mmCIF file of C-alpha atoms and ligand atoms in Angstrom:
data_model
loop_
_atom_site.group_PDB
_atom_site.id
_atom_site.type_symbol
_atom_site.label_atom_id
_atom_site.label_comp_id
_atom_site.label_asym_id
_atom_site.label_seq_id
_atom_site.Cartn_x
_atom_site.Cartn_y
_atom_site.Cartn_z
ATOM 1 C CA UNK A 252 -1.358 12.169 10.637
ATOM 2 C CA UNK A 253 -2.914 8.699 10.439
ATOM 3 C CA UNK A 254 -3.109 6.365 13.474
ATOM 4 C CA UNK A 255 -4.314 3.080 13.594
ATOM 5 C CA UNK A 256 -7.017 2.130 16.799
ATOM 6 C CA UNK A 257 -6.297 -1.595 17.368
ATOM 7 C CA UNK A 258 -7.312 -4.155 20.210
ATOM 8 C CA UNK A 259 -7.802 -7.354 21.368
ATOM 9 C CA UNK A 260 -5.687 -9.044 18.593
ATOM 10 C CA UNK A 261 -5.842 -12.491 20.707
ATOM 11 C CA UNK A 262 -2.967 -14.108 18.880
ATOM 12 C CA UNK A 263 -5.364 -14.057 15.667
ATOM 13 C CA UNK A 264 -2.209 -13.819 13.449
ATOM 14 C CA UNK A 265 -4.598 -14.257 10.044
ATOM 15 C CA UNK A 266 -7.050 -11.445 11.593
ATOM 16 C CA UNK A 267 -4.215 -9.386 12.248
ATOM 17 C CA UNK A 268 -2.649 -9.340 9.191
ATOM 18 C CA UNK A 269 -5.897 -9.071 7.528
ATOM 19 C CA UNK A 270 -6.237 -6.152 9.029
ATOM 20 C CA UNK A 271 -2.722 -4.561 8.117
ATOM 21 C CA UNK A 272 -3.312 -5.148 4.607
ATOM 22 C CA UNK A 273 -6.454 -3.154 5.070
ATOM 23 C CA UNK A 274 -4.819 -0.798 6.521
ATOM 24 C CA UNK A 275 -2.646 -0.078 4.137
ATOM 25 C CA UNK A 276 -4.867 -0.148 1.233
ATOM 26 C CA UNK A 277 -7.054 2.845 2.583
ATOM 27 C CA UNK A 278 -3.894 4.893 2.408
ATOM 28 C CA UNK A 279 -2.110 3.359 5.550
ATOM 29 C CA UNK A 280 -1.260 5.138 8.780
ATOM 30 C CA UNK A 281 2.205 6.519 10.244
ATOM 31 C CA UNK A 282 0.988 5.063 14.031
ATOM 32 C CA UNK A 283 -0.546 2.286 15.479
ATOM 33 C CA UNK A 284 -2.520 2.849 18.865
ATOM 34 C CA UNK A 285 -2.737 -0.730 20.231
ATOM 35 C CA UNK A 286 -5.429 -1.264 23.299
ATOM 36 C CA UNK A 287 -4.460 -4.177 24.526
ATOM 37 C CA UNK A 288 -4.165 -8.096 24.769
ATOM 38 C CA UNK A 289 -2.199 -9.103 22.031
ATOM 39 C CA UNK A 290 -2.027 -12.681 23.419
ATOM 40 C CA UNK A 291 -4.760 -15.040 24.262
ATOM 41 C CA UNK A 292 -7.703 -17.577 22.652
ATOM 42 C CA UNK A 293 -5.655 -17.688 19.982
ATOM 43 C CA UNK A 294 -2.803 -19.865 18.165
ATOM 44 C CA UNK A 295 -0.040 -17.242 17.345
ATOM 45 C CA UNK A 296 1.090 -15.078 20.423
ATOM 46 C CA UNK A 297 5.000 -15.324 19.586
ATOM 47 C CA UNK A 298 4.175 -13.944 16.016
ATOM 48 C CA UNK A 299 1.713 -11.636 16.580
ATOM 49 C CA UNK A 300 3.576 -9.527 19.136
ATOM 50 C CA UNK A 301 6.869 -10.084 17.190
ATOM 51 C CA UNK A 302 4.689 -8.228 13.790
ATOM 52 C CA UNK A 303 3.059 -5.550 16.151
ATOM 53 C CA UNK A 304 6.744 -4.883 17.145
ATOM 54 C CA UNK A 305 7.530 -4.152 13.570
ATOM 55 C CA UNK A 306 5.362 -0.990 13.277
ATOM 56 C CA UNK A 307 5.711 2.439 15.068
ATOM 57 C CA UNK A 308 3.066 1.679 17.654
ATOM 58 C CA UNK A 309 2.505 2.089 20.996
ATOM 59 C CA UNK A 310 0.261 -0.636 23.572
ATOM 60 C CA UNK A 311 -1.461 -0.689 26.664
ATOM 61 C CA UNK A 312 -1.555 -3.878 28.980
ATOM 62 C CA UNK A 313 -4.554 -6.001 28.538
ATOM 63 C CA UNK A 314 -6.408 -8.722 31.135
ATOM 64 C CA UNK A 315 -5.138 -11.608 29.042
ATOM 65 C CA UNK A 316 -1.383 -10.142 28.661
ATOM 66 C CA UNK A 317 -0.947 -9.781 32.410
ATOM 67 C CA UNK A 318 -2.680 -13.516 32.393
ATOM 68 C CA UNK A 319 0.307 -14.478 30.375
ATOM 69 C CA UNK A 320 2.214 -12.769 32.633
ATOM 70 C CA UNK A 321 1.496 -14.946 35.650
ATOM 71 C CA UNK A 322 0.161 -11.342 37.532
ATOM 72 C CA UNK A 323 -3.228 -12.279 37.420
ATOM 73 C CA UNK A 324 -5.217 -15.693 39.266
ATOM 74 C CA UNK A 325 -6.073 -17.859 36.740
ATOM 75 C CA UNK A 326 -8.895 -18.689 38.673
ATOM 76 C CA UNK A 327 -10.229 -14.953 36.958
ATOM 77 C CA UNK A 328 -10.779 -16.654 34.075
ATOM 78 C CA UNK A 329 -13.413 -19.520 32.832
ATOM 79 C CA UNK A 330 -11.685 -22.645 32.447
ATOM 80 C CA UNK A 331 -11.259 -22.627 28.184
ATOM 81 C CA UNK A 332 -9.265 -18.976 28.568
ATOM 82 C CA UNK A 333 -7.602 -20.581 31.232
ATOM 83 C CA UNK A 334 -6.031 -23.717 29.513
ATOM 84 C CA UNK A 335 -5.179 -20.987 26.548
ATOM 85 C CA UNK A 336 -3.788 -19.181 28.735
ATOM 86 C CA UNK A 337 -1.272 -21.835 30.058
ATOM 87 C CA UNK A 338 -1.092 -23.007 26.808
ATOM 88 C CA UNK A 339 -0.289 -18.789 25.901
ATOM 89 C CA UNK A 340 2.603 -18.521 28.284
ATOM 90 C CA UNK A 341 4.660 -21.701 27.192
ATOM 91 C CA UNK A 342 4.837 -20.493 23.428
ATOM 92 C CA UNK A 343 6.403 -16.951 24.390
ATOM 93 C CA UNK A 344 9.926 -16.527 24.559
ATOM 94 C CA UNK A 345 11.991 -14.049 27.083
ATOM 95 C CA UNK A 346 11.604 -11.389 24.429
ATOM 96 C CA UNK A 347 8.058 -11.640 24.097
ATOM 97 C CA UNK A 348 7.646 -11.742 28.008
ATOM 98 C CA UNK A 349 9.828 -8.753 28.627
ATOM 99 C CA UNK A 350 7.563 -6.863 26.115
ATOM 100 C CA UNK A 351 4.414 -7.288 27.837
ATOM 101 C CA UNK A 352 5.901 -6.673 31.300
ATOM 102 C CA UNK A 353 6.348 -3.662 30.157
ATOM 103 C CA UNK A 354 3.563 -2.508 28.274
ATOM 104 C CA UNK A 355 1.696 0.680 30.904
ATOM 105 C CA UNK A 356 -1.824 0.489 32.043
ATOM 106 C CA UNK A 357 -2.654 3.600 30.526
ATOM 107 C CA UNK A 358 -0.598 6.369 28.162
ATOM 108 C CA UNK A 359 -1.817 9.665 26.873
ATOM 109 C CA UNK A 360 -1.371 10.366 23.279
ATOM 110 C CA UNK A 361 -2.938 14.072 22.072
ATOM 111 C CA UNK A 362 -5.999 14.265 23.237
ATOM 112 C CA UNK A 363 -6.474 10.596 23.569
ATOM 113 C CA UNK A 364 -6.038 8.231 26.904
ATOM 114 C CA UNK A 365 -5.498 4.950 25.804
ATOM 115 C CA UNK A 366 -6.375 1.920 27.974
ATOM 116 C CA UNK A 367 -7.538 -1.953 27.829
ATOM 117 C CA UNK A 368 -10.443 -1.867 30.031
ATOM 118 C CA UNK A 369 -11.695 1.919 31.270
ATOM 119 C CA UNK A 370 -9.743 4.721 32.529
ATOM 120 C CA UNK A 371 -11.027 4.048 36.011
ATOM 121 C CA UNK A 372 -10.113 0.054 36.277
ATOM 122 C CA UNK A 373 -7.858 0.046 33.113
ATOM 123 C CA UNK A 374 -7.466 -3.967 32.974
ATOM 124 C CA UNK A 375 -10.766 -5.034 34.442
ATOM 125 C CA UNK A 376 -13.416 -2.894 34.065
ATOM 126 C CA UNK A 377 -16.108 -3.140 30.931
ATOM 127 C CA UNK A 378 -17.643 -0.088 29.184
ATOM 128 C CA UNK A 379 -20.698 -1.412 27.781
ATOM 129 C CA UNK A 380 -22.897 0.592 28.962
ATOM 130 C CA UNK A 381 -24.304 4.408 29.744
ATOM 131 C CA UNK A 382 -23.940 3.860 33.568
ATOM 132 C CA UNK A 383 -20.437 2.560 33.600
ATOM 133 C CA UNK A 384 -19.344 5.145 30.514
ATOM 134 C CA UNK A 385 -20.930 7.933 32.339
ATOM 135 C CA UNK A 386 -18.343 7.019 35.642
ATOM 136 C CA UNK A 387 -15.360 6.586 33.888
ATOM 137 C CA UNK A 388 -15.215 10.461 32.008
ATOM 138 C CA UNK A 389 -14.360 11.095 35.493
ATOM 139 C CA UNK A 390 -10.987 9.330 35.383
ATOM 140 C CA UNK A 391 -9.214 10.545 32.396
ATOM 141 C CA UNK A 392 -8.220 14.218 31.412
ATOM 142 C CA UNK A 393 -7.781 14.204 27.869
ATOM 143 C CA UNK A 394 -10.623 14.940 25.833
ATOM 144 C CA UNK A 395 -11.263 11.320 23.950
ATOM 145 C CA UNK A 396 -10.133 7.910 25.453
ATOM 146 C CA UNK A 397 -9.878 4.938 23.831
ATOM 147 C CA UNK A 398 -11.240 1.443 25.392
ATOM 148 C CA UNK A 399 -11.244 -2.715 23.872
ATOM 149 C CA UNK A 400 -11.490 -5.276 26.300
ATOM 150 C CA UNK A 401 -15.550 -6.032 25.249
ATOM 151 C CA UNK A 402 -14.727 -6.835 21.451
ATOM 152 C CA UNK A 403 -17.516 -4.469 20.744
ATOM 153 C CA UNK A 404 -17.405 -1.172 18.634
ATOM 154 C CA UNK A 405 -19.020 0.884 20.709
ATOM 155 C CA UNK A 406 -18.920 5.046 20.901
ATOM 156 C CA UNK A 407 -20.282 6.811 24.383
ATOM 157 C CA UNK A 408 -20.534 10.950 24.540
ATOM 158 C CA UNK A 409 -20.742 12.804 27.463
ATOM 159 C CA UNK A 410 -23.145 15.693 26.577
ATOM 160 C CA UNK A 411 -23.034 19.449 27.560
ATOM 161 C CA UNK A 412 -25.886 18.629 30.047
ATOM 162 C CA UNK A 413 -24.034 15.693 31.774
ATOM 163 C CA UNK A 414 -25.756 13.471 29.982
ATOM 164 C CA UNK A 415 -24.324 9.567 28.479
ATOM 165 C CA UNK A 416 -25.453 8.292 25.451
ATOM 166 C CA UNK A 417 -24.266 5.231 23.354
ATOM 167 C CA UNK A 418 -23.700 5.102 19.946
ATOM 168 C CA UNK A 419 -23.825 1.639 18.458
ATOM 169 C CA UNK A 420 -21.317 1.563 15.612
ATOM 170 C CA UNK A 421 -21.913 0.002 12.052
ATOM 171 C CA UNK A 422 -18.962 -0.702 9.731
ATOM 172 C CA UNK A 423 -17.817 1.840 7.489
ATOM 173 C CA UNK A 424 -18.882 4.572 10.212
ATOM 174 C CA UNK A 425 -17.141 8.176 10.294
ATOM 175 C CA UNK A 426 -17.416 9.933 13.310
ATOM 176 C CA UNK A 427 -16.696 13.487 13.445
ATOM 177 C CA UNK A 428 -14.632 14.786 16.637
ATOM 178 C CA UNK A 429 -16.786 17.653 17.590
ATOM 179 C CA UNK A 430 -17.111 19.318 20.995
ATOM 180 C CA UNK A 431 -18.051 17.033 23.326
ATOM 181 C CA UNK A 432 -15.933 14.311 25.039
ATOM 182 C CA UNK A 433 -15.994 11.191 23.794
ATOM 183 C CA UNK A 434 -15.106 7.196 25.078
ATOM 184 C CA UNK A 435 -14.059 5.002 21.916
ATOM 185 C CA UNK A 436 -14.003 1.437 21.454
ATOM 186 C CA UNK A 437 -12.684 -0.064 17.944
ATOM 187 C CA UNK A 438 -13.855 -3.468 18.812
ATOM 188 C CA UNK A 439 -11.618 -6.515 18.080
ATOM 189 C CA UNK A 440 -9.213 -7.724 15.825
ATOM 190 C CA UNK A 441 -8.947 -11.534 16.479
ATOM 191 C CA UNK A 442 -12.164 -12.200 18.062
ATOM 192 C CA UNK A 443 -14.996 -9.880 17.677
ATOM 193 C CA UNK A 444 -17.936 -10.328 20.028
ATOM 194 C CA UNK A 445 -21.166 -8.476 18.292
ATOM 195 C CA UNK A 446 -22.006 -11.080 16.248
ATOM 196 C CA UNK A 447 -20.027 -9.672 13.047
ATOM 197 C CA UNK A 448 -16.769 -12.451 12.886
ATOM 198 C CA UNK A 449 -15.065 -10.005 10.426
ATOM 199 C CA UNK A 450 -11.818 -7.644 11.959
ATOM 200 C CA UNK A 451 -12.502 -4.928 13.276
ATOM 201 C CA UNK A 452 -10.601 -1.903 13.441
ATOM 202 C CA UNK A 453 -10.753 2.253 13.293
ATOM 203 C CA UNK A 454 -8.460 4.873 11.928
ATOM 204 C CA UNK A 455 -7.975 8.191 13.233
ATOM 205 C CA UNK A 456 -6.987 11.025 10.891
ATOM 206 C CA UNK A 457 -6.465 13.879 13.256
ATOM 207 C CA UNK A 458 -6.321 16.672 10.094
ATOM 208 C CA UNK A 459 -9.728 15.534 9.194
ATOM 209 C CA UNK A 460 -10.562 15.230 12.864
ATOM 210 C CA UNK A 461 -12.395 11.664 12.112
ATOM 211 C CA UNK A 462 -12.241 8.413 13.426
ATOM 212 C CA UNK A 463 -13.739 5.970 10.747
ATOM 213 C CA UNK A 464 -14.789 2.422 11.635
ATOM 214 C CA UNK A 465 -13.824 -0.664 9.378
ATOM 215 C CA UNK A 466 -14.489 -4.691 9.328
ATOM 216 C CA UNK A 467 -12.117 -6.589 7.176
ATOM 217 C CA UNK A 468 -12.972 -10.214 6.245
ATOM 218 C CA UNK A 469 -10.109 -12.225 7.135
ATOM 219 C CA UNK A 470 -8.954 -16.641 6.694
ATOM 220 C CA UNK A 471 -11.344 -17.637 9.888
ATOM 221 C CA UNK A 472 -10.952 -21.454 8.508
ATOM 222 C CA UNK A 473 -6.827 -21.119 8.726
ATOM 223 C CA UNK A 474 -7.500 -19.282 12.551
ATOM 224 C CA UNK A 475 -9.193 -22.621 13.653
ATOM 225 C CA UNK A 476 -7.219 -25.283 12.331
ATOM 226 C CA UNK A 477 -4.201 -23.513 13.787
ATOM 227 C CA UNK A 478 -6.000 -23.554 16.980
ATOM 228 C CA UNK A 479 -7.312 -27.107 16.739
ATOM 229 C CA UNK A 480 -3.374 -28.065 15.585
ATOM 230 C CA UNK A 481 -2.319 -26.874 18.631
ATOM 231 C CA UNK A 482 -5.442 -28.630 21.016
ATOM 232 C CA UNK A 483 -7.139 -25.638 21.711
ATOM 233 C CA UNK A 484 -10.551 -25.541 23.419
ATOM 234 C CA UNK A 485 -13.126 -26.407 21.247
ATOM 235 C CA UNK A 486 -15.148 -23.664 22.168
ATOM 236 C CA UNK A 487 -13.258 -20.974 21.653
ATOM 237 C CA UNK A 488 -12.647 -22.460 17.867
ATOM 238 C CA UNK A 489 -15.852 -21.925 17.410
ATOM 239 C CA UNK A 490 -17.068 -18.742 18.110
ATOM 240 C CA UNK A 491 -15.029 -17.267 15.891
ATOM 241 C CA UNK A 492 -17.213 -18.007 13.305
ATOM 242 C CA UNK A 493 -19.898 -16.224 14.888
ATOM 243 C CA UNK A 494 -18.486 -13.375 15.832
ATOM 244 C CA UNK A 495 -19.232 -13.589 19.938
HETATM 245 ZN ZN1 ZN Q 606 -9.867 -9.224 24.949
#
């Protein structure tokens, strides 16, 4: 079986369905594994939950979707993913609200755990590097989990000596599910933050036992003006273009 490893879509409707399409065209996948906030930065949060909610998927809360929420202090945020935020909520409709309520902070699929931030803090916390990585293999029981939340693809293994190394990810990577235990990021959908601006997503065929990394160009120009149609912070327009 095929499962799609999606995150931080950030109402990046174009990214998104960039991504889909991609997904489909390298022989598509029966699941999608969704890591959290669907909604924020971005100007489509009513239609991109509404499309996620066409697919057999399952999601994890994210930072931004409890934001949206009105659970977290907006005071958490820096002021332009603040005003987004506001701006976030007042576009969603009862449906769309009851949907993130309730989305869990964590699920266990297989031999995956699937959260937003890391299995020990699973809306807060980054995993971006050994130190923190090496912590959080503590908090989950399955073999793999599966982390966004840093918009970075990003692969740390927890060795047979104890040991945590990082494995920086370039597109087009497969990695092989061997023995040891593993903490996956997929980086971002609808706002990548390594400096690539393309999608990115992974794909996890579990006959093959492989998770392989993609990017996937996607309309960046539409993204913005939708975001500048709406008054969105200026800033935030334009770092999609460079990926961070
Ligand atoms: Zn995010």
């Amino acid at each position: 079986m095929r499962y799609a490893i999606i995150s931080d879509i950030h109402s990046n409707l174009a990214a998104f369905q960039a991504v889909l399409r991609d997904i489909d065209e390298r022989g598509s996948a029966e699941r999608i594994w969704c890591l959290g906030d669907v909604v924020g930065y971005g100007p489509d949060p009513r239609e991109c939950i509404d499309l996620l909610r066409q697919y057999d998927h399952v999601c994890v809360a994210g930072n931004h979707d409890w934001v949206a929420l009105g659970r977290v202090d907006l005071d958490d945020f820096n002021p332009e993913a603040a005003a987004a935020s506001v701006w976030t909520t007042e576009q969603l409709g009862s449906e769309e609200l009851d949907y993130l309520d309730n989305l869990p902070l964590s699920l266990e699929e297989g031999d995956f755990t699937l959260v937003h931030g890391s299995p020990r803090e699973p809306i807060w916390e980054y995993l971006l590097s050994v130190y923190s990585a090496r912590i959080s293999f503590d908090y989950f029981q399955t073999k793999y989990c599966l982390v966004g939340h840093s918009h970075v693809p990003l692969v740390f293994e927890l060795s047979a000596d104890g040991a945590c190394l990082l494995h920086e990810v370039s597109p087009d990577t497969m990695l092989r599910l061997e023995v040891n235990r593993l903490i996956i990021n997929p980086g971002g959908v609808g706002q990548p933050r390594d400096g690539d601006p393309r999608a990115s997503y992974a794909v996890y065929d579990s006959e093959q036992g492989v998770v392989s990394y993609y990017r996937v160009p996607y309309d960046i120009a539409a993204t913005q003006k939708r975001m500048k149609e709406h008054g969105l912070p200026q800033r935030l327009i334009a770092r999609l273009r460079y990926g961070w």
